[in-house]
PDB file of C-alpha atoms in Angstrom:
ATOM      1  CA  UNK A   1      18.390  12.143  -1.037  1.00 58.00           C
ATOM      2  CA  UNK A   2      14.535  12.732  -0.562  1.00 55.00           C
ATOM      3  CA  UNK A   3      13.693  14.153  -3.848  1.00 55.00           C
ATOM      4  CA  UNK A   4      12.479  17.129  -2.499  1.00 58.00           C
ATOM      5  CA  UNK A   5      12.885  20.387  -3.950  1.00 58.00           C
ATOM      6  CA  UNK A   6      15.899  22.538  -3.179  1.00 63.00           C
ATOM      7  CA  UNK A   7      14.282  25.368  -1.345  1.00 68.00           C
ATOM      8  CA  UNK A   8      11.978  22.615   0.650  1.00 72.00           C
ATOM      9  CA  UNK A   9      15.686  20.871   1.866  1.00 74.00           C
ATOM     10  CA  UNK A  10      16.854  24.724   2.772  1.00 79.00           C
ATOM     11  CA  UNK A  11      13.195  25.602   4.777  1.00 80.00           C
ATOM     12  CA  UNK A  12      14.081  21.673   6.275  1.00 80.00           C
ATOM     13  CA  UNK A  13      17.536  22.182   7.469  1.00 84.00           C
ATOM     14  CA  UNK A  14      17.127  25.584   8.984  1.00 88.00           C
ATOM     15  CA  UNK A  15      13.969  24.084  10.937  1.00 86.00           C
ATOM     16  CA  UNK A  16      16.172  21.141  11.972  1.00 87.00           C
ATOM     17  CA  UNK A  17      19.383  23.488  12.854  1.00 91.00           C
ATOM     18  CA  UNK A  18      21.400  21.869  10.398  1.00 88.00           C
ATOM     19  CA  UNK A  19      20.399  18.144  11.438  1.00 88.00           C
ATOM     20  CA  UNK A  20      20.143  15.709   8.308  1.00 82.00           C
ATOM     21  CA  UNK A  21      18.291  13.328   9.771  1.00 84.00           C
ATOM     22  CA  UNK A  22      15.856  15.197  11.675  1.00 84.00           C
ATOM     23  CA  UNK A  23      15.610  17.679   8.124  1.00 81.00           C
ATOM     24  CA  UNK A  24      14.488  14.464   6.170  1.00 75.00           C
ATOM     25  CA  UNK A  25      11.868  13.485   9.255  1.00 80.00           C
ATOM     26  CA  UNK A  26      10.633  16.848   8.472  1.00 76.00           C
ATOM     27  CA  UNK A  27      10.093  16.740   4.873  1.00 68.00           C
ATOM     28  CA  UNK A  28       8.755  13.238   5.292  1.00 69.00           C
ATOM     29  CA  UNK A  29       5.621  14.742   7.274  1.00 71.00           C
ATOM     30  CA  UNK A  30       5.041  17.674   5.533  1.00 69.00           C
ATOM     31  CA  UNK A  31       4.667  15.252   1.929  1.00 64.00           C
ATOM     32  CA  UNK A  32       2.557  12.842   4.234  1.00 53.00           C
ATOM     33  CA  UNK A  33       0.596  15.640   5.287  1.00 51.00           C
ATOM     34  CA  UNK A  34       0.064  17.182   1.632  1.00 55.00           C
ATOM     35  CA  UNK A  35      -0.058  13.530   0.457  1.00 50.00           C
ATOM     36  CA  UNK A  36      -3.317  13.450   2.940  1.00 52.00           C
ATOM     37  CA  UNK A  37      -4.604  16.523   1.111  1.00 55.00           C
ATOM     38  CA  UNK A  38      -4.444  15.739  -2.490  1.00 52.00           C
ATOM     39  CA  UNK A  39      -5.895  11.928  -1.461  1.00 52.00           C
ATOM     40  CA  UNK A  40      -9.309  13.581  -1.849  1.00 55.00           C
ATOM     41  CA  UNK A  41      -9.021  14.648  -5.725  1.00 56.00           C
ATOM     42  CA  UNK A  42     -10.462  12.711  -8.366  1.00 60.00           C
ATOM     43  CA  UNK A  43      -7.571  10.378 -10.236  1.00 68.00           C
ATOM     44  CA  UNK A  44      -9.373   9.990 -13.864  1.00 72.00           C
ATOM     45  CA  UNK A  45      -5.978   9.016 -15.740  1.00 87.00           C
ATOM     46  CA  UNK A  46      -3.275   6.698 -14.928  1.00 91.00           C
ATOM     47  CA  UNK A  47      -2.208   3.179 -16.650  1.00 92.00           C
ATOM     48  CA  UNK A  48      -2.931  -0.235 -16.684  1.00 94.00           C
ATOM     49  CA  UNK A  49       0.201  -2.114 -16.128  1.00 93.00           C
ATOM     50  CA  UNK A  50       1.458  -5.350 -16.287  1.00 95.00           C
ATOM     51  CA  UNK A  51       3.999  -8.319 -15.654  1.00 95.00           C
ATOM     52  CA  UNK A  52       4.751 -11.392 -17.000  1.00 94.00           C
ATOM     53  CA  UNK A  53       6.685 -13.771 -15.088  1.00 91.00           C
ATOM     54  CA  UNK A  54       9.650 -15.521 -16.805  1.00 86.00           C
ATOM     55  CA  UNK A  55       8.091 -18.765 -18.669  1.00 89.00           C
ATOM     56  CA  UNK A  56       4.396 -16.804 -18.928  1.00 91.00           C
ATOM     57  CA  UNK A  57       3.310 -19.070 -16.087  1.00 93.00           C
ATOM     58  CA  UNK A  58       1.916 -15.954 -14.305  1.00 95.00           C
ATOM     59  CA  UNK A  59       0.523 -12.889 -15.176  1.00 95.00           C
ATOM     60  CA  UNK A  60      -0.795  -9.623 -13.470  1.00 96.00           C
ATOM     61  CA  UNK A  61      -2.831  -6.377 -14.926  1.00 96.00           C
ATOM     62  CA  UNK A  62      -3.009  -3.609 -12.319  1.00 96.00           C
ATOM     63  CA  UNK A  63      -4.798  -0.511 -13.300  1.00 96.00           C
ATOM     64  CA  UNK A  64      -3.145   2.656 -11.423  1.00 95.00           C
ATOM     65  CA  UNK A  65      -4.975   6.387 -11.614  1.00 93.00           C
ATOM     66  CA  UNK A  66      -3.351   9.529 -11.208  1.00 92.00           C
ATOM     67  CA  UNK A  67      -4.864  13.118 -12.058  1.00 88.00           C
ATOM     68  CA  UNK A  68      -3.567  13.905 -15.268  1.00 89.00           C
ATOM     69  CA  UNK A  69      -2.295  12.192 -18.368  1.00 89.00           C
ATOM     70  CA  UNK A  70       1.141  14.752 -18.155  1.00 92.00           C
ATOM     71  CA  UNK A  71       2.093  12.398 -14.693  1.00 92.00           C
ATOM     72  CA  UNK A  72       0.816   9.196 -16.294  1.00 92.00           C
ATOM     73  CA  UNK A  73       3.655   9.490 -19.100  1.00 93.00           C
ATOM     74  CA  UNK A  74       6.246  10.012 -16.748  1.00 94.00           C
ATOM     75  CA  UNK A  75       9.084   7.419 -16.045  1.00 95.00           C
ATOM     76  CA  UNK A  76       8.509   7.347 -12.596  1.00 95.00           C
ATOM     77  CA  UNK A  77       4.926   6.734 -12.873  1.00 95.00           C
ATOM     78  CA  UNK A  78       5.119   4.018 -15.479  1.00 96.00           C
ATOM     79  CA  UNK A  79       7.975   2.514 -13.179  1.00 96.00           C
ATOM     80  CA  UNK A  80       5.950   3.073 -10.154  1.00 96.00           C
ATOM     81  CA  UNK A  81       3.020   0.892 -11.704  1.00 96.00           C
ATOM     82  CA  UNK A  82       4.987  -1.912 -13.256  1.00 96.00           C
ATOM     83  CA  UNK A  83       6.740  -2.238  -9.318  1.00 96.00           C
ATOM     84  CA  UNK A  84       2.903  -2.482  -8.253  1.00 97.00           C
ATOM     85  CA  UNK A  85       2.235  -5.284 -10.906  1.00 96.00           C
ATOM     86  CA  UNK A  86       5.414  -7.242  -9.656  1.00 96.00           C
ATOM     87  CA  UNK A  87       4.450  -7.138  -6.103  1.00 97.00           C
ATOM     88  CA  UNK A  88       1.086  -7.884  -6.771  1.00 97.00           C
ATOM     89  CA  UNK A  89       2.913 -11.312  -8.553  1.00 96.00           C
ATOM     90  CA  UNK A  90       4.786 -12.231  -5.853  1.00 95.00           C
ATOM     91  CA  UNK A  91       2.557 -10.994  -2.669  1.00 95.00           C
ATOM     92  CA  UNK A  92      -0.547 -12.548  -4.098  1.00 94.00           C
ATOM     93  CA  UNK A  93      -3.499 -10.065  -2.464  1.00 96.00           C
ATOM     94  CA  UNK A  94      -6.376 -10.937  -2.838  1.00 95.00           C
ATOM     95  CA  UNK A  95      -8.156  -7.823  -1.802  1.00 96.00           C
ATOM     96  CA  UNK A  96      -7.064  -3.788  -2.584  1.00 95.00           C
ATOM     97  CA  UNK A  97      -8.061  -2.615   0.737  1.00 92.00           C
ATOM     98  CA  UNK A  98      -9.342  -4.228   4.247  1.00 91.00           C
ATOM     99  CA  UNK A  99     -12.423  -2.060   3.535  1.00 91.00           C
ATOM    100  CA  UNK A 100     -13.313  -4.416   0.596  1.00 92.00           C
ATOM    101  CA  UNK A 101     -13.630  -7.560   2.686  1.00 92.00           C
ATOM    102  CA  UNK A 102     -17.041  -8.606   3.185  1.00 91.00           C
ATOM    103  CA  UNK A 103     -18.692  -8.412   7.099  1.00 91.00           C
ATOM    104  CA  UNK A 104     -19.074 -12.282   6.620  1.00 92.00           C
ATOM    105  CA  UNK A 105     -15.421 -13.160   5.916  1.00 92.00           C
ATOM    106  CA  UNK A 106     -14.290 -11.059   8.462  1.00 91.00           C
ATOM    107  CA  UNK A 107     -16.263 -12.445  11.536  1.00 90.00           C
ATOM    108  CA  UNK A 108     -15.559 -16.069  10.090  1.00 92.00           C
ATOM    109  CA  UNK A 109     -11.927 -15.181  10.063  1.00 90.00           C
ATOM    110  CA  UNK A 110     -12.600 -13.540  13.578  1.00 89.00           C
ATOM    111  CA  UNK A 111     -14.335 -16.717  14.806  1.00 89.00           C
ATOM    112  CA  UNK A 112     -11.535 -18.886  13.557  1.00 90.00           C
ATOM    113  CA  UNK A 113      -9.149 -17.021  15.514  1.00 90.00           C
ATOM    114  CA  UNK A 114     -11.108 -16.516  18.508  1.00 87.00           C
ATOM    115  CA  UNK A 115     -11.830 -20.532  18.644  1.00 87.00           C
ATOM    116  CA  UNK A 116      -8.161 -21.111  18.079  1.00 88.00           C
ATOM    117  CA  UNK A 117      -7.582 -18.513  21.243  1.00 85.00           C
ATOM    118  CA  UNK A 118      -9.767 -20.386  23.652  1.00 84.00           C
ATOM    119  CA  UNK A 119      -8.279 -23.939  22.841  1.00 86.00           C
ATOM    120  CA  UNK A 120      -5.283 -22.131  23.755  1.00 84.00           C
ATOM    121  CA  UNK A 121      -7.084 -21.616  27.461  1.00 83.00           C
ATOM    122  CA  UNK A 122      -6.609 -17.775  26.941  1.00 81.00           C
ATOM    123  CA  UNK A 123      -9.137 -15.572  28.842  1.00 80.00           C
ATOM    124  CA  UNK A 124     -12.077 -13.219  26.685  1.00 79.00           C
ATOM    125  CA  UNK A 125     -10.108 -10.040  27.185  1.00 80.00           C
ATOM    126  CA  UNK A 126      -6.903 -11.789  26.272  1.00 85.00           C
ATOM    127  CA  UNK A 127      -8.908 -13.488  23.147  1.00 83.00           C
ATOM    128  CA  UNK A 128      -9.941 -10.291  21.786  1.00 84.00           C
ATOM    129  CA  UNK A 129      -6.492  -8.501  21.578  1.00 88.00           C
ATOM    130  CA  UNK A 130      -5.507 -11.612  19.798  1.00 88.00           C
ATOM    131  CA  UNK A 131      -8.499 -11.941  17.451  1.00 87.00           C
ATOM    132  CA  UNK A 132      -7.528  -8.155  16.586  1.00 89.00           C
ATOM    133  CA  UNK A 133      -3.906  -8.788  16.157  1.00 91.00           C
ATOM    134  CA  UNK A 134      -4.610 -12.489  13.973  1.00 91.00           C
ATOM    135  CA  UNK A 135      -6.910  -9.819  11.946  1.00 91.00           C
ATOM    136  CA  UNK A 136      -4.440  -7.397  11.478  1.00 93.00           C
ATOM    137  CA  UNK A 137      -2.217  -9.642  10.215  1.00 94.00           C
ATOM    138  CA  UNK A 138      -4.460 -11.483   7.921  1.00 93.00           C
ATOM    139  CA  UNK A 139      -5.385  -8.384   6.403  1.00 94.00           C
ATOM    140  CA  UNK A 140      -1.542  -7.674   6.014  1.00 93.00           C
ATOM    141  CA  UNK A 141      -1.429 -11.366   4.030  1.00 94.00           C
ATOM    142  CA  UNK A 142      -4.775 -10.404   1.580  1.00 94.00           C
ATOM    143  CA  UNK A 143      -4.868  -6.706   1.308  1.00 95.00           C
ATOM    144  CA  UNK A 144      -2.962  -4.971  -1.403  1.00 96.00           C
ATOM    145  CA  UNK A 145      -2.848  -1.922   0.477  1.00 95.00           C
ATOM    146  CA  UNK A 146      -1.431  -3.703   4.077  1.00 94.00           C
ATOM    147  CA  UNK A 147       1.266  -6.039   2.506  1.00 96.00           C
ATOM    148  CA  UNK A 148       4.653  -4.810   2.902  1.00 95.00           C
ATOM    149  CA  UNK A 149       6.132  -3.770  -0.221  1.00 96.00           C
ATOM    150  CA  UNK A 150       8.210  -6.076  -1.205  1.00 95.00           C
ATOM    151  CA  UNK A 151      10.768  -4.210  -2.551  1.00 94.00           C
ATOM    152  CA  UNK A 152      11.468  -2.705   0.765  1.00 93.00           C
ATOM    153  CA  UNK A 153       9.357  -4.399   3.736  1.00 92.00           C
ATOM    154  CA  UNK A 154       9.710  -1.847   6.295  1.00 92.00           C
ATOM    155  CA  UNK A 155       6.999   0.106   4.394  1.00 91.00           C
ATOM    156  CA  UNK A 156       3.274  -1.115   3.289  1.00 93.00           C
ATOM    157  CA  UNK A 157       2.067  -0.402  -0.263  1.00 95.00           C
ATOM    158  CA  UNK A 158      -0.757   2.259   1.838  1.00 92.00           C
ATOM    159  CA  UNK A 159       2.884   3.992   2.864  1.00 91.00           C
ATOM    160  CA  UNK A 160       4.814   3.230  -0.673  1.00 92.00           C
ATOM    161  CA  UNK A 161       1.179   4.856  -2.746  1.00 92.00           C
ATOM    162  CA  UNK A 162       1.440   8.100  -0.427  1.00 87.00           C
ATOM    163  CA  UNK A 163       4.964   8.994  -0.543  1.00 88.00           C
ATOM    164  CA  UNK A 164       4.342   8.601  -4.448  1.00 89.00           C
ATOM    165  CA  UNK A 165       1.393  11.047  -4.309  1.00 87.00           C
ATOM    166  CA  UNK A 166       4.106  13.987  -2.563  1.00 83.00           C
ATOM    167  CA  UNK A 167       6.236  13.134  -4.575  1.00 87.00           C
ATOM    168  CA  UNK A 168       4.230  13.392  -8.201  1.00 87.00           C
ATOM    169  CA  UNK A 169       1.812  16.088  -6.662  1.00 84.00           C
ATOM    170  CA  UNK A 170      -1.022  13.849  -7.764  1.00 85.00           C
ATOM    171  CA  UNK A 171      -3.306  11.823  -6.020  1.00 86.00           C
ATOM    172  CA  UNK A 172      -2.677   8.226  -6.895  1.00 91.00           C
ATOM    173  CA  UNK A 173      -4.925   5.128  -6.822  1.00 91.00           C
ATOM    174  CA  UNK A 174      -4.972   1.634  -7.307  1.00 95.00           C
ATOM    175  CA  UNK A 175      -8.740   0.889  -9.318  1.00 93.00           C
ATOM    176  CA  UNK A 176      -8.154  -2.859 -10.051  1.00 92.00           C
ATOM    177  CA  UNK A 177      -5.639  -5.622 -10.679  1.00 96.00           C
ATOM    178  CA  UNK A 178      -6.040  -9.267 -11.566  1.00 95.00           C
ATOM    179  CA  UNK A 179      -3.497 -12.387 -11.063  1.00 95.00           C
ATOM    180  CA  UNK A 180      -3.317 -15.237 -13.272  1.00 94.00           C
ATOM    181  CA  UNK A 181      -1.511 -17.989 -12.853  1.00 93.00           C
ATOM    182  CA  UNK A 182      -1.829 -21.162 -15.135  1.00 92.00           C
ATOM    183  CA  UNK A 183      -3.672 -23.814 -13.533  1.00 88.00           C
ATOM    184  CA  UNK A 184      -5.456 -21.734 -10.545  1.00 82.00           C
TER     185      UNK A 184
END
């Protein structure tokens, strides 16, 4: 059920007293946690993928690195980074990460909201937990990283990348990717 290996489920279960769910919480953290630990290792290989909508109306190239080349000719990973391509052609991101946004875009976008905040007659400490949620979710909308995979919403492509690091062993990262669509 997790892909874990079978002495990992055993170590899981005994820690959990024979509770499934709680066993699979367990694993979960501990391939977060290693996830966290192989994020600092230099990804060198990896693919550029790519989708094609049906009529060739739009088009996406998303360049993935992993570690080593053995990982990068896997199934999973090639499936991993054509699901990455077809997200990226349906979310539309405009960014990989919030990092990447410039300072400028962000306090305009901050302005906007705190503007739209105040016409609403909402106090300064009010405004700000509102400019910082309207953030959050614009970076949610424009952000590779934040969107919710959409595949399976409940998780963010951030969430969707790490459980694919414990689970290949590799660090995993997203370089690049470009959209086309005809006309744009």
């Amino acid at each position: 059920r997790t892909g874990a290996g079978m002495m990992d489920c055993k170590n899981a279960l005994k820690e959990a007293q024979g509770d499934m769910d709680r066993a699979i919480q367990i694993l979960r953290e501990e391939g977060i946690a290693a996830a966290a630990r192989k994020a600092v290792r230099v990804a060198r290989e990896g693919l550029i993928g790519h989708y094609i909508h049906t009529g060739g109306k739009l088009g996406v190239l998303v360049e993935v690195n992993c570690e080593t080349d053995f990982v990068a000719r896997t199934n999973e990973f090639q499936q991993f980074v054509k699901d990455l391509a077809m997200h990226i052609a349906a979310s539309s991101p405009v960014y990989l990460r919030s990092e990447d946004i410039s300072e400028k875009e962000v306090s305009k976008e901050g302005e906007i909201y705190r503007k739209q905040a105040q016409k609403e007659g909402k106090p300064d400490h009010i405004s700000n937990k509102i400019v910082e949620g309207r953030l959050k979710k614009y970076y949610s909308e424009v952000c590779l990283y934040e969107q919710a995979y959409v595949k399976d919403p409940d998780v963010t492509v951030a969430e969707l990348i790490t459980a694919m690091i414990a689970k290949l062993g590799e660090n995993i990262i997203v370089k690049h990717f470009a959209r086309f669509k005809v006309g744009e």
